[in-house]
Coordinates of C-alpha atoms in Angstrom, one line a residue:
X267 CA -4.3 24.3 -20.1
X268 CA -3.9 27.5 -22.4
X269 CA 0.1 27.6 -20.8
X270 CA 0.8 23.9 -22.6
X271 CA 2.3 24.8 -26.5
X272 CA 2.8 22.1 -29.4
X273 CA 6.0 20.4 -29.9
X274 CA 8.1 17.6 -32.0
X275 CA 9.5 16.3 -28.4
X276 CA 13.2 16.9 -29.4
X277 CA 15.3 17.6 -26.8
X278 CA 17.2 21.5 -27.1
X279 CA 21.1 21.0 -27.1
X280 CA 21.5 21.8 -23.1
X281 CA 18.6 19.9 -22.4
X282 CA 18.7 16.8 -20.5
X283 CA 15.8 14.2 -19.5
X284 CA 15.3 13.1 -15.5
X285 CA 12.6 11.2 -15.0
X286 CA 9.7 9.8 -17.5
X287 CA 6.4 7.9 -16.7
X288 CA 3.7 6.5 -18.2
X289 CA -0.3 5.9 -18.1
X290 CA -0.6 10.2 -17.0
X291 CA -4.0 11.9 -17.9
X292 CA -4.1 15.8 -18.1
X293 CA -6.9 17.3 -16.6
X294 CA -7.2 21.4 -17.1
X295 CA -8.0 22.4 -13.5
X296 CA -11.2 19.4 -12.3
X297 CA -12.5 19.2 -16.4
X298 CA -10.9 15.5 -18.2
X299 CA -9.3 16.9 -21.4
X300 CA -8.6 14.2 -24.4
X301 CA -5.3 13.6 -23.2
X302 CA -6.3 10.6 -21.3
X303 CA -3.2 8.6 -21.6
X304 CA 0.3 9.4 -22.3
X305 CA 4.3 9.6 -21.5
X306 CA 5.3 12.1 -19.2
X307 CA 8.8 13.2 -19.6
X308 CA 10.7 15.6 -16.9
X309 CA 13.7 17.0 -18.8
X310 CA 16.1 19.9 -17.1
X311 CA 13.4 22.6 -18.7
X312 CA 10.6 21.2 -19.9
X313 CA 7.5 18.8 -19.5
X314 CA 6.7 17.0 -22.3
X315 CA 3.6 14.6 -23.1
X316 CA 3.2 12.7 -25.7
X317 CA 0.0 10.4 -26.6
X318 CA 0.2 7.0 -26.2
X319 CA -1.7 6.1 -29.2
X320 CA -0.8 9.1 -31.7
X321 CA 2.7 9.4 -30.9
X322 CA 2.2 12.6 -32.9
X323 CA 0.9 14.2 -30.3
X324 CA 3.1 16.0 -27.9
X325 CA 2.4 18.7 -25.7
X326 CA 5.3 20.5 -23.8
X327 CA 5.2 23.1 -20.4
X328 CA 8.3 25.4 -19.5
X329 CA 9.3 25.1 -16.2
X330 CA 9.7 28.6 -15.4
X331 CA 5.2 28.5 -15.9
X332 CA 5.4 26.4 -12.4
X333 CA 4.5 28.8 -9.8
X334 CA 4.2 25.6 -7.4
X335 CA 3.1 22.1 -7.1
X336 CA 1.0 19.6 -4.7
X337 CA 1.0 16.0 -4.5
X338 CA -2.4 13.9 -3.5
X339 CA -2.1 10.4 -3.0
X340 CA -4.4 8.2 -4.3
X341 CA -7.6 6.9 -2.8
X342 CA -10.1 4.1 -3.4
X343 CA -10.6 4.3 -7.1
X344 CA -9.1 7.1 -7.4
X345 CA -5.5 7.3 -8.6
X346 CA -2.6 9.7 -7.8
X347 CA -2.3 13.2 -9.0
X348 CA 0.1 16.3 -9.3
X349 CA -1.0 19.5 -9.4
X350 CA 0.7 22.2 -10.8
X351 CA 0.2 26.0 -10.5
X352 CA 0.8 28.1 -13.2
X353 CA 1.3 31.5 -13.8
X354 CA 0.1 33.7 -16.4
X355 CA 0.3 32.6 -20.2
X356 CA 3.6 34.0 -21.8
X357 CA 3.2 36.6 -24.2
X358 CA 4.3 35.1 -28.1
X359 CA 4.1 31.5 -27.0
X360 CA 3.8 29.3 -29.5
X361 CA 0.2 27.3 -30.2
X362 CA -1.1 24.9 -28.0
X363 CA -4.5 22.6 -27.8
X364 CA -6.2 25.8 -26.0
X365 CA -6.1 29.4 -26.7
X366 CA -7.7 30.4 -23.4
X367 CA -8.5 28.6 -19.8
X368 CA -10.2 30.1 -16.9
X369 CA -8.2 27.4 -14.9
X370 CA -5.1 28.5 -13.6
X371 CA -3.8 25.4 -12.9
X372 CA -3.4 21.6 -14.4
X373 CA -3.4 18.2 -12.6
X374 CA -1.2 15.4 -13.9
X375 CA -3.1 11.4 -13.0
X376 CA -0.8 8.9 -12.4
X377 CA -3.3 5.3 -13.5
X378 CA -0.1 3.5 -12.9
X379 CA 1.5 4.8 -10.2
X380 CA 5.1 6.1 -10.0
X381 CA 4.3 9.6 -8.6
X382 CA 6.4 9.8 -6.2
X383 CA 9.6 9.2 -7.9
X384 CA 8.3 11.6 -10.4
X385 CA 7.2 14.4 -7.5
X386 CA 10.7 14.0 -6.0
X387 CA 12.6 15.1 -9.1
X388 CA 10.1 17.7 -10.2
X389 CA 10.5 19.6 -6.5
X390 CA 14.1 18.9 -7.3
X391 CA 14.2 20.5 -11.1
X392 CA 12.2 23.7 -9.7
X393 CA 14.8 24.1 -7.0
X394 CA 17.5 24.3 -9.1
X395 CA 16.0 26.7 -11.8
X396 CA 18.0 25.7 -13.8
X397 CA 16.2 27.5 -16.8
X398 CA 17.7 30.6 -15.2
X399 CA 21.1 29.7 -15.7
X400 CA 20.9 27.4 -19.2
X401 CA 18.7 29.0 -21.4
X402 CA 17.8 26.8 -24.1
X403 CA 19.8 27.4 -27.3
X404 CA 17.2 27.5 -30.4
X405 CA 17.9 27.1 -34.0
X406 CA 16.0 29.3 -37.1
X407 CA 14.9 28.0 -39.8
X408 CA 14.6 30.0 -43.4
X409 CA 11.4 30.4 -42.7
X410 CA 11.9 32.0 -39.1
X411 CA 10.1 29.1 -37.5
X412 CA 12.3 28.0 -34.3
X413 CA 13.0 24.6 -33.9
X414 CA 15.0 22.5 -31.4
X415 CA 17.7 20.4 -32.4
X416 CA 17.7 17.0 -32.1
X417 CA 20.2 15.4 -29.1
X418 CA 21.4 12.9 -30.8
X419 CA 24.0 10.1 -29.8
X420 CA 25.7 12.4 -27.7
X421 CA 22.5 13.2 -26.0
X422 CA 21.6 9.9 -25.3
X423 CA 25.0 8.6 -24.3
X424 CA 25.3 12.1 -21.8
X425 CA 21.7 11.0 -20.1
X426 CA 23.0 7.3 -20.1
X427 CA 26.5 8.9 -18.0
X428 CA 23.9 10.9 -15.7
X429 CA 21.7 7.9 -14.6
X430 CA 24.8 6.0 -14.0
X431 CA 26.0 8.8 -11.7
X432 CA 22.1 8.8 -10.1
X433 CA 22.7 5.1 -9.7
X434 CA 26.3 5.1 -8.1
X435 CA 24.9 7.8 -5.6
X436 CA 21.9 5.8 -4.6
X437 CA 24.1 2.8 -4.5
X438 CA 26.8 4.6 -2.1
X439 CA 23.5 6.0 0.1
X440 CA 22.6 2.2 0.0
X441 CA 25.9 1.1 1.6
X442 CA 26.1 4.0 4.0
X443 CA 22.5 2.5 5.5
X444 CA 23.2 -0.6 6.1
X445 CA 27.0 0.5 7.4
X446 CA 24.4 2.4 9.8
X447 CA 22.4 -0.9 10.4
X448 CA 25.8 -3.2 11.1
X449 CA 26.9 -0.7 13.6
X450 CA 23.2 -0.9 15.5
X451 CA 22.8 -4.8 15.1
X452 CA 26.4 -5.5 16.8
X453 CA 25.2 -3.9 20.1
X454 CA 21.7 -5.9 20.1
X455 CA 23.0 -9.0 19.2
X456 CA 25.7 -8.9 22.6
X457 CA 22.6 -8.0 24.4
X458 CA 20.3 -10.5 23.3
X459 CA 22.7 -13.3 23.7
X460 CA 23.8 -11.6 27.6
X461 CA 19.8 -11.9 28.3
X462 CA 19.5 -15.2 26.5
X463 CA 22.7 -16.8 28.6
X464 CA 20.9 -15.6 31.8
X465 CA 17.7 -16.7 31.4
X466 CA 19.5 -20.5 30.3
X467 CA 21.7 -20.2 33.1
X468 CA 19.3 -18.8 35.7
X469 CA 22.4 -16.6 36.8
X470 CA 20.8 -14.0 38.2
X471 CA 17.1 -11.6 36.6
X472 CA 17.5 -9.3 33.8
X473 CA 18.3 -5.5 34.8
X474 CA 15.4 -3.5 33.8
X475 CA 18.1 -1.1 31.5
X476 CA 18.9 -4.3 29.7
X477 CA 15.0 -4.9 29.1
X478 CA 14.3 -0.8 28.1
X479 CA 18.1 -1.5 25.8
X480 CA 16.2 -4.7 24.1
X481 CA 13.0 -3.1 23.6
X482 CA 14.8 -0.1 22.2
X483 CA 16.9 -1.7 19.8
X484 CA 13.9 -4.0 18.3
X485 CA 11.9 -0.8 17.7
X486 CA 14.3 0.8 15.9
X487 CA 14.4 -2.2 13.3
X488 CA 10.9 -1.4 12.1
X489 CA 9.1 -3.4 9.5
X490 CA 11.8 -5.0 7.5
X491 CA 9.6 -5.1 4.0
X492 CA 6.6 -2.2 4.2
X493 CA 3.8 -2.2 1.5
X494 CA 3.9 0.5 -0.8
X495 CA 2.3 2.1 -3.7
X496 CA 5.9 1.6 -5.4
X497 CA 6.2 -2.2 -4.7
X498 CA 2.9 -3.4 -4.7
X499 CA 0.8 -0.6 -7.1
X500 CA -2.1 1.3 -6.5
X501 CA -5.7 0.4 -5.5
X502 CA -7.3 -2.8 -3.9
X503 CA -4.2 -4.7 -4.3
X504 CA -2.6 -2.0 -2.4
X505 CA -5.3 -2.0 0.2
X506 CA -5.4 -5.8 0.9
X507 CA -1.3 -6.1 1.2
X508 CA -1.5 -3.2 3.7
X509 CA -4.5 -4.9 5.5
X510 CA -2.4 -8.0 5.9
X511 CA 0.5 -6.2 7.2
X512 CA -1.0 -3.8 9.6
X513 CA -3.0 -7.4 11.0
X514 CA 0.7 -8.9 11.3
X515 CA 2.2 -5.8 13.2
X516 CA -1.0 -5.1 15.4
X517 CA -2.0 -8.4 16.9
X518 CA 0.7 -9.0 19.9
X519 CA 0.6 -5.2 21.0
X520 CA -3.6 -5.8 20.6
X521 CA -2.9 -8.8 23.3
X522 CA -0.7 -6.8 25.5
X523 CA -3.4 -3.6 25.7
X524 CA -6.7 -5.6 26.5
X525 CA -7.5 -6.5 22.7
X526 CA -8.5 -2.9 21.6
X527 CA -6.8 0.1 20.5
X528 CA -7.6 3.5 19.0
X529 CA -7.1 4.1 15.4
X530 CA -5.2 6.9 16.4
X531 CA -2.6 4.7 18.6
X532 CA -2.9 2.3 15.6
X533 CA -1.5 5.3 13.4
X534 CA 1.5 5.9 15.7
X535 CA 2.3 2.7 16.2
X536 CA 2.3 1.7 12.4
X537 CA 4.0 4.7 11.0
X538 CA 7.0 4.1 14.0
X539 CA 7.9 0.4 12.7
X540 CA 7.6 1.4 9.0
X541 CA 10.2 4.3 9.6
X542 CA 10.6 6.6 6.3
X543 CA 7.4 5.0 4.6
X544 CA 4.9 6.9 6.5
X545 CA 0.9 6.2 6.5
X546 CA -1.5 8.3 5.5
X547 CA -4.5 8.6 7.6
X548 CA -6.5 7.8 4.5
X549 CA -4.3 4.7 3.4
X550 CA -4.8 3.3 7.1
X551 CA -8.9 3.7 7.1
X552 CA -9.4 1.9 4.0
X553 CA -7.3 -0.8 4.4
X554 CA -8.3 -1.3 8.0
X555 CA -12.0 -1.6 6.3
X556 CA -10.9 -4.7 4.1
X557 CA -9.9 -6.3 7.7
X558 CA -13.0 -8.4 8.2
X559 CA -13.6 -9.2 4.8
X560 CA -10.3 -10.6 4.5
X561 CA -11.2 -12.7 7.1
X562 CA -8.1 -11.7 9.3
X563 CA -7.3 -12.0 13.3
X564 CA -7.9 -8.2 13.7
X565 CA -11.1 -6.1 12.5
X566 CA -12.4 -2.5 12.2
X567 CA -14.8 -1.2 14.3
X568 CA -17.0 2.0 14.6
X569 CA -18.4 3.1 18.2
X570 CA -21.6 5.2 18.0
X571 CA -19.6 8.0 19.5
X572 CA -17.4 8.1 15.8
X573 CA -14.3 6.4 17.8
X574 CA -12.8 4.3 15.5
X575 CA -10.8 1.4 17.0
X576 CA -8.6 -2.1 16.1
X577 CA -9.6 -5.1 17.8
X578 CA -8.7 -9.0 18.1
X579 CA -11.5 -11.0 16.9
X580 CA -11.7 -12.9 20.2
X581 CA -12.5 -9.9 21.8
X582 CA -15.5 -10.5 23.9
X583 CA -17.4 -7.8 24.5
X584 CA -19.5 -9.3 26.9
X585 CA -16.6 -10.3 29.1
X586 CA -15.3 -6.5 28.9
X587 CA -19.1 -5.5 29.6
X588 CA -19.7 -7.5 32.8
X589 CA -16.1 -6.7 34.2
X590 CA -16.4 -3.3 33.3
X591 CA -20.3 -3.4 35.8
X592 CA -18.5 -5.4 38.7
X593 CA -15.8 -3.0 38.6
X594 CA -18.8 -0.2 39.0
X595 CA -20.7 -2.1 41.5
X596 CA -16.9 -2.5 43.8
X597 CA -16.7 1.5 43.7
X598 CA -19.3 2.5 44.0
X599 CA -19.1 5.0 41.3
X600 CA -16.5 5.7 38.8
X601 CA -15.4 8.2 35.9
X602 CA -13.8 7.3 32.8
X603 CA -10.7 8.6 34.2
X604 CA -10.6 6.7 36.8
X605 CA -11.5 3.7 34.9
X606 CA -8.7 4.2 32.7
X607 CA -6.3 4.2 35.6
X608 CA -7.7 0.7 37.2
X609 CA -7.9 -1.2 33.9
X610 CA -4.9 0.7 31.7
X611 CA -6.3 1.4 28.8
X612 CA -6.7 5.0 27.5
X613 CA -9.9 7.5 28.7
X614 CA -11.5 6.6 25.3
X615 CA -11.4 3.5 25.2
X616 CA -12.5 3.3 29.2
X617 CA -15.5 6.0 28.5
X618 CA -16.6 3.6 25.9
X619 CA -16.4 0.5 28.0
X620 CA -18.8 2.2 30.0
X621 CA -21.0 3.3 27.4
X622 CA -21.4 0.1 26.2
X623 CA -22.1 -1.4 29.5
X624 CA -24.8 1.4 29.9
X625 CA -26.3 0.3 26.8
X626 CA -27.1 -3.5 28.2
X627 CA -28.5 -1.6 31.3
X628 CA -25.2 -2.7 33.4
X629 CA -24.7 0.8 34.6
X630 CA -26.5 4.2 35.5
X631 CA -25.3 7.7 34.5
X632 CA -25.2 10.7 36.6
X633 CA -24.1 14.2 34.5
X634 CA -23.5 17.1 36.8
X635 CA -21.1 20.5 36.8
X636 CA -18.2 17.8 38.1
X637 CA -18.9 15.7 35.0
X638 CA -19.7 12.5 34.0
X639 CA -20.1 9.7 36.6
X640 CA -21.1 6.2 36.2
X641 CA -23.1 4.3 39.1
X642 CA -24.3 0.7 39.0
X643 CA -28.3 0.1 38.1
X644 CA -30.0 -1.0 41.1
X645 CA -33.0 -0.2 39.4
X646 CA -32.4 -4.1 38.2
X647 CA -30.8 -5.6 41.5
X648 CA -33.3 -4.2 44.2

């Protein structure tokens, strides 16, 4: 906190604004400071804050004090932060709100989101260094005090001509995706309607190629619309969007695998469809949690071994528990393994199966140097 200096906000000459946000809190290192709530503005040099109440009060950090930076994402009730590394305090800085920190380093909250964006062209502005090559131009007063100048209409018109460049480029990006997007749908469209004509015609099966082709090409559309901290904010909003989603995307692969899969199949699964918008393992726990209170066709559920799994709520554990003993009682004897193989479902969720059907006394355990084996309980049938 000692590395931020006091400013008027006026932009130097050859300085030009990127990115701005609002609702950011300054913490120095884990301590809250007073600077609960401001505008953060990302120029070519500079970060500036300035209070949202006492517009006064404006804090500004060079760039070239940035050793490094880290984003966090946000998590239930708490909200999204930047931290930034500093080095050492510059020798004849000007003043700031502190004259000395132990902390070396200073996180930015975002209470409104927008961190991302923000992240993106902050990595980018520290890439460039562009400090290095336009040093900012000062001018002295008569009293020696330096000041910066003020940018003016020429300023403002020169950031208005750079955003319209960012926005043609993003627009041109834009274009070049969904050329991308034509080129893939014209392929799966002549195979859909080949399948479709055979299956009306009865001219023949389906190839299996054409079935893998299909498949292939309806994985790669994704999720046409993902939930994200951009389009629907941050918090339990966020959470109960997601929750709805993943419940949309989950339960026809949930009735194709036995009605249960592992959170960490869940994980792969999800972040596959939603292509670029990857999950966080964080994100996917606590929205999965709002499943049953949301009263949705998928819940969350905990096994006392700490495997966390998806499941349909017309799962019947029962039903899984008495197949799971007859399928015992046919062997003989059986390992999770070789569960796994008979039933296809993975070795952790077929070790579970017979956990729980050890629990209702369905099944006997036998652990020995060759493992763990699984016998029926004739303690209860003879």
């Amino acid at each position: 906190m000692d590395r931020l200096e006091w400013s008027d906000g006026q932009l130097f000459p050859n300085e030009n604004l990127v990115v701005n946000q609002v609702g950011i809190r300054l913490y120095d290192g884990e301590d809250k400071t007073p600077f609960d709530n401001g505008t953060l503005m990302l120029t070519t040099h500079r970060l500036i804050w300035r209070d949202a109440v006492d517009t006064s009060c404006i804090l500004t950090l060079p760039l070239s004090q940035v050793v490094f930076s880290e984003e966090h994402p946000s998590g239930l009730g708490k909200s999204a932060k930047i931290i930034l590394h500093l080095s050492a305090p510059a020798p004849g800085r000007r003043p700031g709100p502190v004259t000395h920190s132990s902390n070396d380093y200073i996180r930015l909250s975002f209470k409104e989101g927008g961190q991302t964006e923000f992240y993106r062209c902050l990595s980018t502005e520290l890439g460039h260094r562009r400090w290095e090559h336009i040093p900012l131009t000062v001018q002295s007063t008569h009293k020696g005090q330096v000041q910066p100048r003020r940018a003016g209409i020429v300023g403002i018109e020169r950031n208005i001509q750079q955003k319209q460049k960012q926005t043609d480029k993003h627009i041109s990006e834009a274009f070049e995706d969904l050329s991308n997007l034509i080129e893939k749908a014209k392929p799966m469209v002549a195979l859909s309607r080949s399948i479709a004509n055979k299956i009306k015609e009865k001219q023949g099966d389906i190839t299996a190629d054409e079935t893998i082709k299909f498949k292939s090409y309806l994985l790669s559309l994704g999720i046409p619309d993902p939930v994200t901290r951009e389009t629907h904010g941050t918090g339990d909003k966020y959470y109960r969007e997601l929750a709805k989603q993943l419940s949309g995307i989950l339960e026809q692969p949930l009735k194709d695998c036995g009605g249960m899969m592992t959170l960490t199949d869940v994980y792969c699964r999800v972040n596959r469809a939603r292509g670029m918008e990857l999950l966080s393992p964080e994100d996917l726990v606590n929205s999965c949690q709002l499943l049953v209170a949301l009263q949705l066709p998928v819940r969350f559920r905990v096994f006392d071994s700490g495997v966390m799994v998806c499941q349909l709520l017309s799962h019947s554990e029962e039903k899984i528990i008495l197949e799971t003993a007859k399928v015992v009682e046919d062997k003989g004897s059986i390992t999770a393994e070789e569960l796994s193989q008979l039933v296809g479902v993975s070795v952790i969720l077929a070790k579970e199966r017979l956990l729980s059907t050890e629990k209702t006394a369905g099944v006997c355990r036998d652990e020995s140097v060759e493992g763990l084996r699984f016998y029926p309980n004739l303690f209860l049938t003879r």
